[in-house]
Short mmCIF file of C-alpha atoms in Angstrom, two decimals:
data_model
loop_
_atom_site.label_atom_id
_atom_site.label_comp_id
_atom_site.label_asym_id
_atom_site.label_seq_id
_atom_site.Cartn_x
_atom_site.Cartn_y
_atom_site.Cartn_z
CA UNK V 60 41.63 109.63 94.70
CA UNK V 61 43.71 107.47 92.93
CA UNK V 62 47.85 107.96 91.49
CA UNK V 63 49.59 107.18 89.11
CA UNK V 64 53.10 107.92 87.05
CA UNK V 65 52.82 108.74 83.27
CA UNK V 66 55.96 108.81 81.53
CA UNK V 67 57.51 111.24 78.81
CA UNK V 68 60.40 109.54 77.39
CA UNK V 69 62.72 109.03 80.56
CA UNK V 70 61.02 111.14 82.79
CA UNK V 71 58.19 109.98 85.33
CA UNK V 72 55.59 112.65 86.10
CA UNK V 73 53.27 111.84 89.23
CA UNK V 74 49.81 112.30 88.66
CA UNK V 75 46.74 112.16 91.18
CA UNK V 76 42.80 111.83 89.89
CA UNK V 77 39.69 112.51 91.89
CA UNK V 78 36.13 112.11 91.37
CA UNK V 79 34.30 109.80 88.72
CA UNK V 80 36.51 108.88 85.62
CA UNK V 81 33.06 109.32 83.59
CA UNK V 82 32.84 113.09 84.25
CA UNK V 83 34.41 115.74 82.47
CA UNK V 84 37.73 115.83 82.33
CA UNK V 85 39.83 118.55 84.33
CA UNK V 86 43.78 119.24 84.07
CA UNK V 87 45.64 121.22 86.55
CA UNK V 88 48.71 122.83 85.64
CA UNK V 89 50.54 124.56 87.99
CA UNK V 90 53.05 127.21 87.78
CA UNK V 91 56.69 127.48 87.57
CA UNK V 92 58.86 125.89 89.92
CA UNK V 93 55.65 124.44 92.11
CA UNK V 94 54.26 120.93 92.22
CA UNK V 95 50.59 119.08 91.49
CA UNK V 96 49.49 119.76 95.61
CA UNK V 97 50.06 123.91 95.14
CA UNK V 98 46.24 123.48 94.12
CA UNK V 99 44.84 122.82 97.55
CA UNK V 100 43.02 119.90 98.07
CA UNK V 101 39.87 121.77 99.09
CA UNK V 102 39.75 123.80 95.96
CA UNK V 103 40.10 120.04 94.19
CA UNK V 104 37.61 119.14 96.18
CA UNK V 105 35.19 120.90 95.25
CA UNK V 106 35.38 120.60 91.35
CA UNK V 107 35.26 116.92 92.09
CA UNK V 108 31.99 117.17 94.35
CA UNK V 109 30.85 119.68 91.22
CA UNK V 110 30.99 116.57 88.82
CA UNK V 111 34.23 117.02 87.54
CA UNK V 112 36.86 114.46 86.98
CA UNK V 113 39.48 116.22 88.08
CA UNK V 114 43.46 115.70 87.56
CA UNK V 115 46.77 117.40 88.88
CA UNK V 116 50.64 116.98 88.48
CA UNK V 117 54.20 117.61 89.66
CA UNK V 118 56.37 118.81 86.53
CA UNK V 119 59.68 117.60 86.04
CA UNK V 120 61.88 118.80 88.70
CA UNK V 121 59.01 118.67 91.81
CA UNK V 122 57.63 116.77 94.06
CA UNK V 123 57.51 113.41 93.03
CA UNK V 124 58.18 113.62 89.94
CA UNK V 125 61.54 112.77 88.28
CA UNK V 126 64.75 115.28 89.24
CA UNK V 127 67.36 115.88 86.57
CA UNK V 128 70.81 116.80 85.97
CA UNK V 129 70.07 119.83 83.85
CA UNK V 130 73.86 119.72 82.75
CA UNK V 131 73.97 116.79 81.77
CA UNK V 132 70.41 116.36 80.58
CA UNK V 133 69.45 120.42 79.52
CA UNK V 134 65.77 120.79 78.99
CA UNK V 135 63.51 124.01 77.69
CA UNK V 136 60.19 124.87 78.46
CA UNK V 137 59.09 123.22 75.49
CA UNK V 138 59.50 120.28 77.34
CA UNK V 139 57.25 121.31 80.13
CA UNK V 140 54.50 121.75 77.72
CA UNK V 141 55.41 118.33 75.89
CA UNK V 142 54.60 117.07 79.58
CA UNK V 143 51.65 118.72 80.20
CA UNK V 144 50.14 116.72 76.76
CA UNK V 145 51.86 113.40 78.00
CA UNK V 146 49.69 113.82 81.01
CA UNK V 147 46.65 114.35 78.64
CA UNK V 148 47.97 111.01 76.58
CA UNK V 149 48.50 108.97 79.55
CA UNK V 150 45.23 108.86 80.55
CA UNK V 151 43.54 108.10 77.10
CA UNK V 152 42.28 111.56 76.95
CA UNK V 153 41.36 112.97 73.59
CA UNK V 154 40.71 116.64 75.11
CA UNK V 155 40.05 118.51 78.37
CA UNK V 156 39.35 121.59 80.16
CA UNK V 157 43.11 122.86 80.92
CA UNK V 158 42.62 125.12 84.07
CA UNK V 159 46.49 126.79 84.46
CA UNK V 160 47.87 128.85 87.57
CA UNK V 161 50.77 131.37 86.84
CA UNK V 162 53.20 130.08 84.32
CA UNK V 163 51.24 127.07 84.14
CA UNK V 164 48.59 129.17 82.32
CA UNK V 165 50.88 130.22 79.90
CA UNK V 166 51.46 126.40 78.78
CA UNK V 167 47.81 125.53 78.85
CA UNK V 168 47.62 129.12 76.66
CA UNK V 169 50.23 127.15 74.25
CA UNK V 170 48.41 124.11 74.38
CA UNK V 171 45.37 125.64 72.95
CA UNK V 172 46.77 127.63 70.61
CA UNK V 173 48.74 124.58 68.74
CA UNK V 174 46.31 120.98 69.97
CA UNK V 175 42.80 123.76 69.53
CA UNK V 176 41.40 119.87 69.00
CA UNK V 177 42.54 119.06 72.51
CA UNK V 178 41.15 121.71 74.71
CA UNK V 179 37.18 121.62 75.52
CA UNK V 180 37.29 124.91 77.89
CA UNK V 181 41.02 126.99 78.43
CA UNK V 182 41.30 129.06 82.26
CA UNK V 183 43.99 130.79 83.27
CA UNK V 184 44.48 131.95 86.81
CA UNK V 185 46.84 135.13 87.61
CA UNK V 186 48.41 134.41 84.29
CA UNK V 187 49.77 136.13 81.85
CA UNK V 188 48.87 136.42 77.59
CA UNK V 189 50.99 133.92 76.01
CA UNK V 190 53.97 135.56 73.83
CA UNK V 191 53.56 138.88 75.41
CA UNK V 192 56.76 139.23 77.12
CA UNK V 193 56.48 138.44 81.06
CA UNK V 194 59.44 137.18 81.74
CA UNK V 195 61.09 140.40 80.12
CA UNK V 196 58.74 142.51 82.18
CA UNK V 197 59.38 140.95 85.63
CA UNK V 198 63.27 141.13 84.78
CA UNK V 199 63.09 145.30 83.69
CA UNK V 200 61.05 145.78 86.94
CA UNK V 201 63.30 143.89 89.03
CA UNK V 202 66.62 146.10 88.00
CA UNK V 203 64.92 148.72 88.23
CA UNK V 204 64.07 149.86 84.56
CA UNK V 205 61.62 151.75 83.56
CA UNK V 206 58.47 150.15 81.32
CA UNK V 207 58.78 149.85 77.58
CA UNK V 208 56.25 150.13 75.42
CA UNK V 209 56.35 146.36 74.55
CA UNK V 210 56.18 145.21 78.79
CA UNK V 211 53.01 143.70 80.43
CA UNK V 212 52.13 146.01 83.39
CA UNK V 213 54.57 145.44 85.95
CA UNK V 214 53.97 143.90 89.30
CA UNK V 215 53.51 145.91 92.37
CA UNK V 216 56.32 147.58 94.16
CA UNK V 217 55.80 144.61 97.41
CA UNK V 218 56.34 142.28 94.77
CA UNK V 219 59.61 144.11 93.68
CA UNK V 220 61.14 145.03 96.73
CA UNK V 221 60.44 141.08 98.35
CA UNK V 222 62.54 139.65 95.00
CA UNK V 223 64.85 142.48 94.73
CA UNK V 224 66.06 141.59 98.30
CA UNK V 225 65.79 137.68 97.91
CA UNK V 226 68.14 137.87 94.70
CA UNK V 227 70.85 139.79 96.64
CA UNK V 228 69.99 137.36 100.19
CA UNK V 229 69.03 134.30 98.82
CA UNK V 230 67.94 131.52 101.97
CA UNK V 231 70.81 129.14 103.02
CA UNK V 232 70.12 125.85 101.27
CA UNK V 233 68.67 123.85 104.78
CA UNK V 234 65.06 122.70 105.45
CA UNK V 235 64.10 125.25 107.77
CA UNK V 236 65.71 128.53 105.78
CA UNK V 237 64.22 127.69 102.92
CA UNK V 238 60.65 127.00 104.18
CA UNK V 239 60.79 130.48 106.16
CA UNK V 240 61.68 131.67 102.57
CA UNK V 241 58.85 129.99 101.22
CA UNK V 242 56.04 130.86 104.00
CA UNK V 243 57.62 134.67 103.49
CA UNK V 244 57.27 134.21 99.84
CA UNK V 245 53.84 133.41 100.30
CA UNK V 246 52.79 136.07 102.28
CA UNK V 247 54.15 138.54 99.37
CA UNK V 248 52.11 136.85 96.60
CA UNK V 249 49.09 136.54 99.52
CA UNK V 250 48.28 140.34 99.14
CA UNK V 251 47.12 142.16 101.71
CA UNK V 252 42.89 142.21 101.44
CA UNK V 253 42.39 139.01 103.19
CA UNK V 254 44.00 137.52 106.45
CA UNK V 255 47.55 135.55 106.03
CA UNK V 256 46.92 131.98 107.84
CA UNK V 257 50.85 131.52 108.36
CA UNK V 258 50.04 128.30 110.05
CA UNK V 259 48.35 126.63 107.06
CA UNK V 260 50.85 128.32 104.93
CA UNK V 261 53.79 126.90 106.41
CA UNK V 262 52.36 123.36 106.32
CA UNK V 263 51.98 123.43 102.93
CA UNK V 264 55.49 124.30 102.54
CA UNK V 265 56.84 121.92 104.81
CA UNK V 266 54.77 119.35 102.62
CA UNK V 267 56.39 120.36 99.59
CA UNK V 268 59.60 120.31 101.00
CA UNK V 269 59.28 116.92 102.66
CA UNK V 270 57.47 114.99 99.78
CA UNK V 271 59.82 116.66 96.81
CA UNK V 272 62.23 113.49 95.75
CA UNK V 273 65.15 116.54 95.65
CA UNK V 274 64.23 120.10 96.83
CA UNK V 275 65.91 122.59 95.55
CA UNK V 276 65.46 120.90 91.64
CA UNK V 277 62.71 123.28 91.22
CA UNK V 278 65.17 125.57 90.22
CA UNK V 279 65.75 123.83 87.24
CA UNK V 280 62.84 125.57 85.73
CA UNK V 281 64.57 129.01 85.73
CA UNK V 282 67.69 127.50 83.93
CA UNK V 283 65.74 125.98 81.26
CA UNK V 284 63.76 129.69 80.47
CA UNK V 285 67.60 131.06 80.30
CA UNK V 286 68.19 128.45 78.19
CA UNK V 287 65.56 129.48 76.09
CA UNK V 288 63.81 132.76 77.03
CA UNK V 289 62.04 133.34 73.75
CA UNK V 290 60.41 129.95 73.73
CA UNK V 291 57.05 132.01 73.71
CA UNK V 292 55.41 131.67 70.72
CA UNK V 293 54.13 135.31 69.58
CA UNK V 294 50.88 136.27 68.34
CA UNK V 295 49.48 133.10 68.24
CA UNK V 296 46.54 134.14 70.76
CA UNK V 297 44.29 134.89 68.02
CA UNK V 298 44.37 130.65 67.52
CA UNK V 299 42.65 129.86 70.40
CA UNK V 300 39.12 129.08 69.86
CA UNK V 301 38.44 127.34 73.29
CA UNK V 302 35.73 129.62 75.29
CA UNK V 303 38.62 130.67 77.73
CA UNK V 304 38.22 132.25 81.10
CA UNK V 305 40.60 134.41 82.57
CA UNK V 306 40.42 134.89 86.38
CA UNK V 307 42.46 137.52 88.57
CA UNK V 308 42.18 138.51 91.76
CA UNK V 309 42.26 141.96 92.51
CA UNK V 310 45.14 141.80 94.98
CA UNK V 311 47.23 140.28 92.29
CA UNK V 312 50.89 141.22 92.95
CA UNK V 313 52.72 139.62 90.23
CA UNK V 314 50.74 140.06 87.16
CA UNK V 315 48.30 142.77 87.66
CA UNK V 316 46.00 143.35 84.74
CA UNK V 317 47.23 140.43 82.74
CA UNK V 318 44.59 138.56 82.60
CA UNK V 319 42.49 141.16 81.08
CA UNK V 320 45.02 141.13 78.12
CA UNK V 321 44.22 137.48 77.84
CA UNK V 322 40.77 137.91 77.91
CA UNK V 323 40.68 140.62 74.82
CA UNK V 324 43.16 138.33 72.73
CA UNK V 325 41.73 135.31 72.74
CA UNK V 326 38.38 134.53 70.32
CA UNK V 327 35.97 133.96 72.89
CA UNK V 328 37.35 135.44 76.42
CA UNK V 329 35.84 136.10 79.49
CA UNK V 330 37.36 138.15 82.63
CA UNK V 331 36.77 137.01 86.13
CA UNK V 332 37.87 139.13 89.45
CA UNK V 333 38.17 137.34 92.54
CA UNK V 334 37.65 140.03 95.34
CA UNK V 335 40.82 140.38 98.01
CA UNK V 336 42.66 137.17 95.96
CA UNK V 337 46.22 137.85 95.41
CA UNK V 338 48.20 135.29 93.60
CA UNK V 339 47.52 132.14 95.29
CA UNK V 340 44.49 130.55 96.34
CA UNK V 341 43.69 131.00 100.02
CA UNK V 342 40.62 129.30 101.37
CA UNK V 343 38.42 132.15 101.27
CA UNK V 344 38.17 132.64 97.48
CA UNK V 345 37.64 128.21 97.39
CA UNK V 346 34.30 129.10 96.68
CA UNK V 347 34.36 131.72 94.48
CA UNK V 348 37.70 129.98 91.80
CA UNK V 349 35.67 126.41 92.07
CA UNK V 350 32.48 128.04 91.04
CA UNK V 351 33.67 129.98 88.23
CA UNK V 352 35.55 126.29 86.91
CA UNK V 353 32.58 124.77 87.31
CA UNK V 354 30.55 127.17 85.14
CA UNK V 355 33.02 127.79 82.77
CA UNK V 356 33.67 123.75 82.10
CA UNK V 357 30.06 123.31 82.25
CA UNK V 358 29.99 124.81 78.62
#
């Protein structure tokens, strides 16, 4: 395990490689407003015993990564996915197998769709089809509207109620509020099929909190989507030639059936259920994600 910063103009993004530089290549993108570690080290660990050269990151505004003054310095999402291939440049890559969680599945979807020449194998995990609207959809299910025929199916009524409540309550802006709000956040995406380990959850959060260079600068991700909601590009799927594998678990809370939709768009798309996996990756379904990677890259 080695790191390393790779720059993007001014900012740094931290970086962190395992396994043997001569195996295939693996990029882990994670999702909006989380940082390179929100992959757990196990799951890591096991595409890097599977003979994969495996890579993760912080974005811009988490962990270790650089922190901005987003009035002073405004940034879209764009810019996240400009990062995402200055991760791929910095380490003399030509192409790799982008495996994205969440939002971060929507970039590598990007990706793919405009660098085709830069993606070997595409996965998304509890993502949602590029273009299609999710941010829209969350939003309409979160006031309360009803679907239109243009929304993604909406997330389940837990889901709703949890973030209903947390944008009217938010947490008080100290260390210990905000990693109660992030071990209860967890619990929400969790679903309900497999047992919560609140212990190992609340590590993790007290790891993100206590490595991040600013916490709370994860927020800056939500400011640059306002700044820019329709930064989607739209019907564009059809452009992705990468075999692509879309994996859901069926607990999902936040984006159930998306992946589906991905699967059917795409040119060559494959569906993959994880039994009792919500939206995160708890060690039970280790196995089960890291052996589907491992096939799928294995192409």
């Amino acid at each position: 395990m080695t790191e390393r910063f790779i720059t993007n103009g001014t900012v740094e993004l931290w970086t962190e490689e395992f396994g043997d530089p001569a195996h295939p290549p693996v990029l882990l993108v994670p999702g909006s407003m989380a940082s390179g570690i929100t992959w757990p080290d196990a799951l890591v660990g096991r595409l890097a015993a599977g003979g994969r050269r495996v890579i993760r990151y912080d974005h811009r505004d988490t962990g270790r990564s650089s922190t901005l003054d987003f009035d002073a310095a405004p940034y879209t999402w764009t810019d996240l996915k400009d990062d995402l291939l200055a991760v791929v440049d910095g380490y003399g890559l030509d192409a790799v197998h982008l495996v994205g969680h969440s939002a971060g599945g929507v970039l590598a979807q990007w990706v793919a769709a405009e660098h085709p020449e830069r993606v070997l194998t595409l996965t998304t995990v509890g993502s949602s089809p590029l273009g299609a609207g999710e941010g829209r959809t969350i939003m309409n299910a979160l006031t309360g509207q009803a679907p239109g025929p243009d929304d993604l199916p909406f997330p389940r009524e837990e889901f709703v109620e949890f973030f209903t409540g947390a944008a009217v309550n938010p947490p008080a802006p100290d260390r210990k509020s905000l990693i109660d709000f992030a071990v209860a956040t967890a619990r929400v995406l969790h679903g309900t099929a497999l047992p919560f380990d609140e212990d190992a959850e609340r590590a993790l959060a007290e790891k993100i909190f206590d490595r991040a260079r600013r916490p709370g600068s994860e927020t800056n991700h939500q400011r640059a989507f306002a700044a820019d909601p329709t930064f989607e590009p739209v019907d564009v799927l059809g452009r992705i030639t990468a075999p692509t594998l879309a994996i859901e678990g069926t607990e999902e809370p936040a984006k159930p059936g998306h992946s589906a939709l991905i699967a059917d768009r795409v040119q060559r798309g494959e569906l993959f259920m994880v039994e009792g996996m919500g939206h995160m990756f708890p060690a039970p379904v280790h196995g089960a994600v890291a052996e589907a990677i491992l096939r799928h890259t294995a192409r």
